Tab-separated table of C-alpha atoms and ligand atoms in Angstrom:
chain	number	residue	atom	x	y	z
A	1	MET	CA	82.417	54.460	106.561
A	2	SER	CA	82.697	56.208	103.198
A	3	GLY	CA	80.166	57.349	100.962
A	4	PRO	CA	79.581	59.450	98.349
A	5	ASP	CA	78.265	62.540	100.592
A	6	VAL	CA	81.962	62.199	102.586
A	7	PHE	CA	84.616	64.692	101.635
A	8	ASP	CA	87.838	63.066	100.717
A	9	PRO	CA	90.533	65.692	99.629
A	10	ALA	CA	93.037	62.930	98.311
A	11	ALA	CA	89.518	61.381	95.477
A	12	ARG	CA	88.776	64.995	94.459
A	13	ILE	CA	92.527	66.014	93.639
A	14	ALA	CA	92.935	62.798	91.339
A	15	ASP	CA	89.530	63.268	89.788
A	16	ASN	CA	90.540	67.298	88.891
A	17	LEU	CA	94.010	65.783	87.373
A	18	ARG	CA	92.309	63.232	85.883
A	19	ALA	CA	89.083	65.600	84.631
A	20	ARG	CA	91.712	67.695	83.391
A	21	ILE	CA	94.697	64.834	81.466
A	22	ALA	CA	91.053	64.079	79.410
A	23	SER	CA	90.112	66.881	78.338
A	24	GLN	CA	93.407	68.963	77.645
A	25	GLY	CA	96.119	65.907	77.754
A	26	PRO	CA	98.995	65.488	79.742
A	27	LEU	CA	100.035	68.294	82.385
A	28	PRO	CA	103.540	69.980	83.091
A	29	VAL	CA	104.600	69.114	85.743
A	30	SER	CA	103.638	72.632	87.364
A	31	VAL	CA	100.015	72.451	87.136
A	32	PHE	CA	99.832	68.641	88.788
A	33	MET	CA	102.210	70.211	91.550
A	34	MET	CA	99.207	74.126	91.589
A	35	GLU	CA	96.312	71.783	92.134
A	36	ALA	CA	98.331	69.334	94.557
A	37	LEU	CA	99.383	71.656	96.218
A	38	PHE	CA	96.085	74.825	95.970
A	39	ASP	CA	93.205	73.727	95.334
A	40	PRO	CA	90.839	75.784	97.969
A	41	MET	CA	89.419	72.920	98.803
A	42	ALA	CA	91.532	69.897	98.288
A	43	GLY	CA	94.836	71.150	97.920
A	44	TYR	CA	97.590	70.489	100.396
A	45	TYR	CA	98.456	73.667	101.503
A	46	ALA	CA	94.374	74.219	101.925
A	47	THR	CA	93.034	71.860	104.141
A	48	ARG	CA	96.002	71.470	107.050
A	49	ASP	CA	99.055	72.969	109.034
A	50	PRO	CA	101.839	71.181	107.591
A	51	ILE	CA	104.491	72.367	109.701
A	52	GLY	CA	105.906	70.631	112.936
A	53	ALA	CA	107.646	67.545	114.645
A	54	GLY	CA	103.942	66.009	114.314
A	55	ALA	CA	103.088	67.369	110.959
A	56	ASP	CA	104.515	66.599	107.480
A	57	PHE	CA	108.437	68.937	107.261
A	58	ILE	CA	109.881	70.723	110.196
A	59	THR	CA	111.622	74.445	108.923
A	60	ALA	CA	114.430	76.271	110.465
A	61	PRO	CA	111.599	79.103	112.408
A	62	GLU	CA	110.613	75.753	113.835
A	63	ILE	CA	113.494	74.150	115.097
A	64	SER	CA	114.893	77.240	117.381
A	65	GLN	CA	113.342	81.319	118.282
A	66	MET	CA	117.578	81.826	117.611
A	67	PHE	CA	116.725	82.188	113.746
A	68	GLY	CA	113.812	84.365	113.433
A	69	GLU	CA	115.658	86.991	116.411
A	70	LEU	CA	118.323	87.432	114.308
A	71	LEU	CA	117.461	88.177	111.004
A	72	GLY	CA	114.669	89.787	113.016
A	73	LEU	CA	118.264	92.203	113.297
A	74	TRP	CA	119.642	91.637	109.972
A	75	CYS	CA	116.331	93.661	108.852
A	76	ALA	CA	117.059	96.782	111.689
A	77	GLN	CA	120.381	96.387	110.093
A	78	CYS	CA	118.946	97.107	107.501
A	79	TRP	CA	116.262	99.536	107.717
A	80	GLN	CA	119.302	101.487	109.654
A	81	ASP	CA	120.896	100.981	106.366
A	82	MET	CA	118.467	102.619	104.523
A	83	GLY	CA	118.126	105.501	106.552
A	84	ALA	CA	115.919	104.412	108.966
A	85	PRO	CA	112.680	105.691	106.784
A	86	GLU	CA	110.066	106.676	109.493
A	87	ARG	CA	107.539	103.620	108.249
A	88	LEU	CA	109.004	100.340	107.126
A	89	HIS	CA	106.662	97.495	105.466
A	90	LEU	CA	108.165	94.435	106.918
A	91	ILE	CA	106.734	91.694	104.491
A	92	GLU	CA	106.876	87.947	104.693
A	93	LEU	CA	105.872	85.047	101.850
A	94	GLY	CA	104.501	82.579	103.240
A	95	PRO	CA	104.560	82.653	106.549
A	96	GLY	CA	103.526	79.122	107.627
A	97	LYS	CA	102.617	79.332	111.746
A	98	GLY	CA	103.807	83.296	111.814
A	99	THR	CA	106.978	81.883	113.768
A	100	MET	CA	110.032	83.336	112.642
A	101	MET	CA	107.898	86.950	112.075
A	102	ALA	CA	106.998	86.400	115.697
A	103	ASP	CA	110.653	85.835	116.644
A	104	MET	CA	111.704	89.425	114.319
A	105	ALA	CA	109.153	91.616	116.035
A	106	ARG	CA	110.181	90.257	119.690
A	107	ALA	CA	114.478	90.792	118.274
A	108	ALA	CA	113.053	94.083	116.756
A	109	HIS	CA	112.049	95.596	120.336
A	110	ALA	CA	116.031	95.674	121.002
A	111	VAL	CA	116.383	98.409	118.627
A	112	PRO	CA	115.299	101.445	119.223
A	113	GLY	CA	112.218	103.374	117.288
A	114	PHE	CA	112.058	100.291	114.692
A	115	THR	CA	109.062	98.927	116.089
A	116	GLU	CA	107.684	101.585	115.543
A	117	ALA	CA	108.047	101.991	111.449
A	118	LEU	CA	107.690	98.083	111.464
A	119	LYS	CA	103.585	97.289	109.069
A	120	LEU	CA	102.967	94.001	108.719
A	121	THR	CA	102.630	92.786	105.642
A	122	LEU	CA	101.706	88.367	104.900
A	123	ILE	CA	101.085	87.133	101.452
A	124	GLU	CA	99.915	83.064	102.758
A	125	ALA	CA	98.608	81.027	99.375
A	126	SER	CA	96.193	79.162	102.305
A	127	ALA	CA	93.336	79.606	104.120
A	128	ALA	CA	94.298	77.538	107.234
A	129	LEU	CA	97.555	78.691	107.714
A	130	LYS	CA	96.447	82.070	107.623
A	131	MET	CA	94.036	81.780	111.080
A	132	VAL	CA	97.807	80.329	112.718
A	133	GLN	CA	98.738	83.665	112.204
A	134	GLY	CA	96.900	85.734	112.780
A	135	ARG	CA	96.874	83.820	115.616
A	136	THR	CA	100.550	83.758	116.517
A	137	LEU	CA	100.590	87.564	116.207
A	138	GLY	CA	97.466	88.641	117.239
A	139	LYS	CA	100.304	88.835	120.786
A	140	SER	CA	102.993	90.989	118.955
A	141	GLY	CA	101.157	93.635	118.842
A	142	LEU	CA	102.116	94.896	115.863
A	143	SER	CA	99.807	95.810	113.233
A	144	VAL	CA	99.491	92.845	110.626
A	145	GLY	CA	97.505	92.656	107.776
A	146	TRP	CA	97.474	89.790	104.335
A	147	ALA	CA	97.912	90.595	101.137
A	148	ASN	CA	97.048	88.757	97.948
A	149	GLY	CA	100.412	88.380	96.051
A	150	LEU	CA	103.414	91.146	96.032
A	151	GLU	CA	102.255	92.857	93.561
A	152	LYS	CA	99.034	94.421	96.032
A	153	ALA	CA	101.512	94.412	98.832
A	154	PRO	CA	100.993	97.986	100.194
A	155	ASP	CA	104.019	100.569	98.880
A	156	GLY	CA	106.477	102.035	100.735
A	157	PRO	CA	110.576	101.233	101.892
A	158	ALA	CA	109.844	97.611	102.811
A	159	ILE	CA	112.058	94.321	103.952
A	160	ILE	CA	110.871	90.746	101.973
A	161	LEU	CA	111.319	87.920	103.294
A	162	GLY	CA	110.513	84.297	102.242
A	163	ASN	CA	111.708	81.046	104.515
A	164	GLU	CA	111.552	77.835	102.605
A	165	PHE	CA	108.652	79.617	99.788
A	166	LEU	CA	110.772	79.711	96.450
A	167	ASP	CA	110.500	75.867	96.544
A	168	CYS	CA	107.136	75.531	97.453
A	169	LEU	CA	106.284	77.169	93.514
A	170	PRO	CA	105.290	75.191	90.727
A	171	VAL	CA	108.215	74.116	88.802
A	172	ARG	CA	107.879	72.590	84.801
A	173	GLN	CA	110.548	69.820	83.614
A	174	ALA	CA	112.112	69.468	80.508
A	175	VAL	CA	114.111	66.775	79.455
A	176	ARG	CA	117.238	67.059	75.945
A	177	GLN	CA	115.529	64.787	73.190
A	178	ASP	CA	117.113	64.569	69.494
A	179	GLY	CA	118.787	67.870	69.810
A	180	GLN	CA	115.650	69.995	71.718
A	181	TRP	CA	113.831	70.345	75.020
A	182	ARG	CA	110.127	68.805	75.615
A	183	GLU	CA	108.542	68.820	78.078
A	184	ARG	CA	107.759	66.598	81.463
A	185	VAL	CA	104.270	66.029	81.553
A	186	VAL	CA	101.519	64.507	84.031
A	187	GLY	CA	99.385	61.967	82.432
A	188	LEU	CA	98.218	58.514	83.264
A	189	HIS	CA	99.797	55.098	83.390
A	190	PRO	CA	100.015	53.468	80.068
A	191	GLU	CA	98.843	49.603	81.720
A	192	ASP	CA	96.417	51.396	85.001
A	193	ASP	CA	94.005	54.896	84.248
A	194	THR	CA	93.633	54.830	87.893
A	195	ARG	CA	97.237	55.919	88.377
A	196	LEU	CA	99.218	59.223	86.952
A	197	ALA	CA	102.928	58.800	85.150
A	198	PHE	CA	105.628	60.710	83.671
A	199	HIS	CA	104.927	60.781	79.717
A	200	THR	CA	108.188	63.682	77.375
A	201	GLY	CA	104.818	66.066	76.107
A	202	PRO	CA	105.837	69.121	73.386
A	203	VAL	CA	108.883	70.265	71.858
A	204	LEU	CA	109.794	73.925	74.219
A	205	ALA	CA	111.246	77.379	72.383
A	206	ASN	CA	115.134	77.037	71.711
A	207	ASP	CA	114.568	80.579	72.899
A	208	ASP	CA	111.958	79.760	75.849
A	209	PRO	CA	112.184	82.094	78.544
A	210	PHE	CA	112.550	80.114	81.334
A	211	ILE	CA	115.415	77.885	80.681
A	212	PRO	CA	118.451	78.228	82.926
A	213	ASP	CA	120.700	79.903	80.878
A	214	ALA	CA	123.870	77.610	82.395
A	215	LEU	CA	122.045	74.858	80.818
A	216	LYS	CA	121.164	75.630	77.651
A	217	ASP	CA	123.534	73.007	76.351
A	218	SER	CA	123.058	70.142	78.755
A	219	PRO	CA	124.061	67.046	77.070
A	220	GLU	CA	121.138	63.963	75.406
A	221	GLY	CA	118.610	62.229	78.310
A	222	THR	CA	119.711	65.719	80.631
A	223	LEU	CA	116.664	66.626	82.383
A	224	ILE	CA	116.072	70.231	83.832
A	225	GLU	CA	113.240	72.339	86.303
A	226	LEU	CA	112.401	75.284	85.017
A	227	ARG	CA	110.916	78.231	88.069
A	228	PRO	CA	108.755	80.043	86.388
A	229	GLY	CA	107.250	81.484	89.690
A	230	ASP	CA	110.932	82.837	90.914
A	231	ALA	CA	110.586	85.146	87.312
A	232	GLN	CA	107.574	86.125	88.508
A	233	ILE	CA	108.981	87.063	91.802
A	234	VAL	CA	111.861	89.045	90.431
A	235	ASP	CA	109.895	91.001	88.267
A	236	ALA	CA	107.680	92.110	91.307
A	237	LEU	CA	110.753	92.703	93.092
A	238	ALA	CA	112.001	95.152	89.980
A	239	ALA	CA	108.687	97.425	89.832
A	240	ARG	CA	108.405	97.083	93.610
A	241	PHE	CA	112.637	98.413	93.891
A	242	ALA	CA	112.487	100.768	90.965
A	243	GLY	CA	110.423	103.302	93.306
A	244	HIS	CA	111.230	102.496	96.760
A	245	ARG	CA	113.857	101.161	98.915
A	246	GLY	CA	114.361	97.880	99.999
A	247	HIS	CA	115.988	94.068	100.300
A	248	ALA	CA	113.996	91.266	99.414
A	249	LEU	CA	115.637	88.248	101.808
A	250	PHE	CA	115.165	84.250	100.758
A	251	ILE	CA	116.091	81.140	102.148
A	252	ASP	CA	116.104	78.152	100.754
A	253	TYR	CA	117.111	74.995	99.608
A	254	GLY	CA	119.791	74.512	96.287
A	255	PRO	CA	122.854	74.378	94.754
A	256	ALA	CA	124.849	78.017	94.811
A	257	ARG	CA	125.003	77.315	90.877
A	258	SER	CA	122.685	75.525	88.591
A	259	GLU	CA	122.365	71.931	88.102
A	260	PRO	CA	120.066	69.402	85.471
A	261	GLY	CA	118.705	66.874	87.610
A	262	ASP	CA	114.514	65.817	88.810
A	263	THR	CA	114.071	67.108	92.036
A	264	LEU	CA	110.587	66.972	92.405
A	265	GLN	CA	110.245	65.967	95.857
A	266	ALA	CA	106.896	64.459	98.049
A	267	ILE	CA	107.381	64.508	101.769
A	268	ARG	CA	104.918	63.197	104.305
A	269	ALA	CA	105.708	62.824	107.944
A	270	HIS	CA	109.441	64.199	107.418
A	271	GLU	CA	109.162	60.564	104.881
A	272	LYS	CA	109.531	61.058	101.225
A	273	VAL	CA	107.051	59.500	98.388
A	274	ASP	CA	105.924	59.483	95.075
A	275	PRO	CA	105.197	62.398	94.242
A	276	LEU	CA	102.430	61.377	92.243
A	277	ASP	CA	100.966	59.239	94.917
A	278	ALA	CA	97.569	60.403	96.526
A	279	PRO	CA	98.642	64.363	95.229
A	280	GLY	CA	97.684	66.618	97.958
A	281	THR	CA	98.639	64.510	100.556
A	282	ALA	CA	102.071	65.348	100.339
A	283	ASP	CA	104.213	68.146	100.227
A	284	LEU	CA	105.558	68.978	97.047
A	285	THR	CA	108.641	71.248	96.587
A	286	ALA	CA	111.648	71.356	93.809
A	287	ARG	CA	115.432	73.029	94.558
A	288	VAL	CA	115.914	76.516	94.364
A	289	ASP	CA	118.602	77.439	91.024
A	290	PHE	CA	119.853	80.445	92.813
A	291	GLU	CA	122.036	81.204	89.736
A	292	THR	CA	118.979	81.043	88.022
A	293	LEU	CA	118.039	83.738	90.286
A	294	ALA	CA	120.620	85.852	90.514
A	295	ARG	CA	121.031	85.865	87.129
A	296	ARG	CA	117.699	86.832	86.501
A	297	ALA	CA	117.393	89.432	89.414
A	298	LEU	CA	120.621	91.013	87.713
A	299	ALA	CA	119.173	91.453	84.933
A	300	ALA	CA	116.276	93.123	86.152
A	301	GLY	CA	118.644	95.899	87.294
A	302	LEU	CA	118.209	94.744	90.647
A	303	ALA	CA	121.492	93.812	93.242
A	304	VAL	CA	121.882	90.858	94.322
A	305	HIS	CA	124.078	89.590	97.326
A	306	GLY	CA	124.344	85.859	98.451
A	307	PRO	CA	124.194	82.523	97.972
A	308	LEU	CA	125.769	81.725	100.655
A	309	GLU	CA	125.574	79.038	103.429
A	310	GLN	CA	122.612	79.263	106.107
A	311	GLY	CA	124.688	78.353	108.397
A	312	ALA	CA	127.348	80.009	107.250
A	313	PHE	CA	124.754	83.311	107.819
A	314	LEU	CA	124.118	82.318	110.768
A	315	LYS	CA	127.335	82.164	112.235
A	316	SER	CA	127.973	86.039	110.681
A	317	LEU	CA	125.281	87.235	112.622
A	318	GLY	CA	126.141	86.165	116.031
A	319	ILE	CA	124.190	83.055	116.175
A	320	GLU	CA	126.543	81.095	118.281
A	321	ARG	CA	127.150	84.056	120.514
A	322	ARG	CA	123.226	84.187	121.184
A	323	ALA	CA	123.217	80.111	121.656
A	324	ALA	CA	125.818	80.991	124.748
A	325	SER	CA	123.730	84.093	125.721
A	326	LEU	CA	120.436	81.466	125.639
A	327	SER	CA	121.990	78.742	127.123
A	328	ALA	CA	123.964	80.655	130.342
A	329	ALA	CA	120.260	82.194	130.892
A	330	ARG	CA	118.509	78.773	131.465
A	331	PRO	CA	121.040	75.937	132.014
A	332	ASP	CA	118.647	73.041	132.058
A	333	GLN	CA	118.457	73.899	128.326
A	334	ARG	CA	122.266	73.733	127.305
A	335	ALA	CA	121.385	70.290	125.069
A	336	ILE	CA	118.856	71.229	123.530
A	337	ILE	CA	120.210	74.742	122.856
A	338	ALA	CA	123.074	73.213	121.527
A	339	ARG	CA	121.200	70.433	119.363
A	340	GLN	CA	119.599	73.740	117.744
A	341	LEU	CA	122.056	74.720	116.752
A	342	HIS	CA	123.904	72.314	115.218
A	343	ARG	CA	120.422	71.063	112.896
A	344	LEU	CA	120.373	74.657	111.099
A	345	CYS	CA	124.325	75.618	111.265
A	346	ASP	CA	126.123	71.796	110.478
A	347	GLU	CA	126.534	71.238	106.902
A	348	SER	CA	125.472	67.149	108.019
A	349	GLU	CA	121.994	69.234	108.506
A	350	MET	CA	120.660	72.507	107.106
A	351	GLY	CA	123.780	74.470	107.254
A	352	ALA	CA	125.501	73.693	103.625
A	353	LEU	CA	121.944	72.424	101.739
A	354	PHE	CA	119.919	75.693	102.686
A	355	LYS	CA	121.742	78.706	101.283
A	356	VAL	CA	120.351	83.048	101.290
A	357	ILE	CA	120.383	85.395	98.924
A	358	ALA	CA	119.711	88.902	98.903
A	359	ILE	CA	117.659	90.585	96.139
A	360	SER	CA	117.735	94.475	96.617
A	361	ALA	CA	116.505	98.193	95.488
A	362	PRO	CA	120.325	99.122	93.670
A	363	GLY	CA	122.599	101.666	95.185
A	364	LEU	CA	121.599	100.532	99.469
A	365	PRO	CA	125.053	99.228	101.378
A	366	ALA	CA	125.127	95.544	101.249
A	367	PRO	CA	122.965	93.748	103.021
A	368	PRO	CA	124.472	92.026	106.687
A	369	GLY	CA	126.691	88.955	106.622
A	370	LEU	CA	125.940	89.355	102.357
A	371	HIS	CA	128.816	89.476	99.582
A	372	PRO	CA	127.873	91.022	95.624
A	373	PHE	CA	126.725	87.661	94.309
A	374	GLU	CA	129.742	86.786	91.599
A	375	GLY	CA	128.197	85.745	88.158
B	1	SAH	N1	108.121	80.045	105.583
B	1	SAH	C1	107.103	79.166	107.039
B	1	SAH	C2	106.376	77.915	105.773
B	1	SAH	C3	107.413	77.443	104.983
B	1	SAH	S1	106.200	76.498	103.878
B	1	SAH	C4	108.626	78.336	107.567
B	1	SAH	O1	109.778	78.573	107.032
B	1	SAH	O2	107.663	77.819	108.860
B	1	SAH	C5	105.627	76.655	102.813
B	1	SAH	C6	104.680	78.292	102.936
B	1	SAH	O3	104.902	79.259	102.314
B	1	SAH	C7	103.120	77.755	103.579
B	1	SAH	O4	102.600	78.967	104.170
B	1	SAH	C8	102.322	78.082	102.303
B	1	SAH	O5	101.424	78.407	102.551
B	1	SAH	C9	102.498	79.514	101.650
B	1	SAH	N2	103.168	79.238	100.329
B	1	SAH	C10	103.300	78.651	99.481
B	1	SAH	N3	103.069	79.106	97.695
B	1	SAH	C11	102.669	80.374	97.875
B	1	SAH	C12	101.627	81.336	97.418
B	1	SAH	N4	102.147	81.023	95.900
B	1	SAH	N5	102.013	82.463	97.601
B	1	SAH	C13	101.177	82.296	98.997
B	1	SAH	N6	101.960	81.948	100.142
B	1	SAH	C14	102.617	80.686	99.009
């Protein structure tokens, strides 16, 4: 039975949004996304562990241990190419259940001296997931700490990783109307004020710094997405890599070249649902714009390699050999391992939609498996 003293996260988010709209008017899509995902008491990430077969969505490290293992070896190679510094910070943005980091750490043991150099730092917005990460990594024997944002992570040479992290950074949207860009906003539904609806809001400055260069002159009616969160990450990387060697590797879904279109997507129990329906109860993401990210990083003086399709990247790191040796050790698992390989690498699954990009301090050897970004 529900009553006034029963805490209902979905109702709290909906009430918060309606109150904000009543006082400030319709909200940018990014504010809507922020509230729905990260409200500290009721937000989607605050209230649950959404990742896994029985939850809302599944990610590459949860599909197969091979993913984290290959990334662990990728890191070890980068560390050697950086001159094998005595201390290396391995920093993960949005570590989810901590599975990728645990698989990376296990694979890293194969490389002499690497594990001894590592210090792990996790950056995680969700208190619920921090607990899961602590449990997963408690068994690794490595030193693990958490930081409140990349700016606050400890100084020194570093490798930074983010798998399906950039896609949950809040996006803004804009629509081309009468030769100008207008912010797309979330307000109340005109016929039913218990529901939310999209509206067209204020005109943006022509030189709004987040409008992707490649889309600036799009035709009338075009919808574009602006990713201020990516820009913040690039700024944090530029600040960090001005003083210390390092690489950042991001793996996420999106096209290699900037494309217009509304890609805000809500997923609940592995199904797409209406993003405005019951906010806080579904995962919200938007496609990553790799071209704009790469150009921004280059403009900040950083080196960029990729984007490359996930399938090609994992194959170049030897995933097929790893699958064969795992299958040889566990013949009873052969079919399962083959299916995992297919999900990670095949074009019809994650292999082509997902891309890998490295953003690095200038002057280092190219990271394994990737070629310089071709502007
Ligand atoms: N990398 C994991 C989880 C991906 S889901 C995997 O591949 O399985 C996205 C993760 O990023 C979650 O852990 C979520 O809580 C976290 N996250 C999203 N936005 C964040 C932010 N701004 N700061 C820190 N963590 C964030």
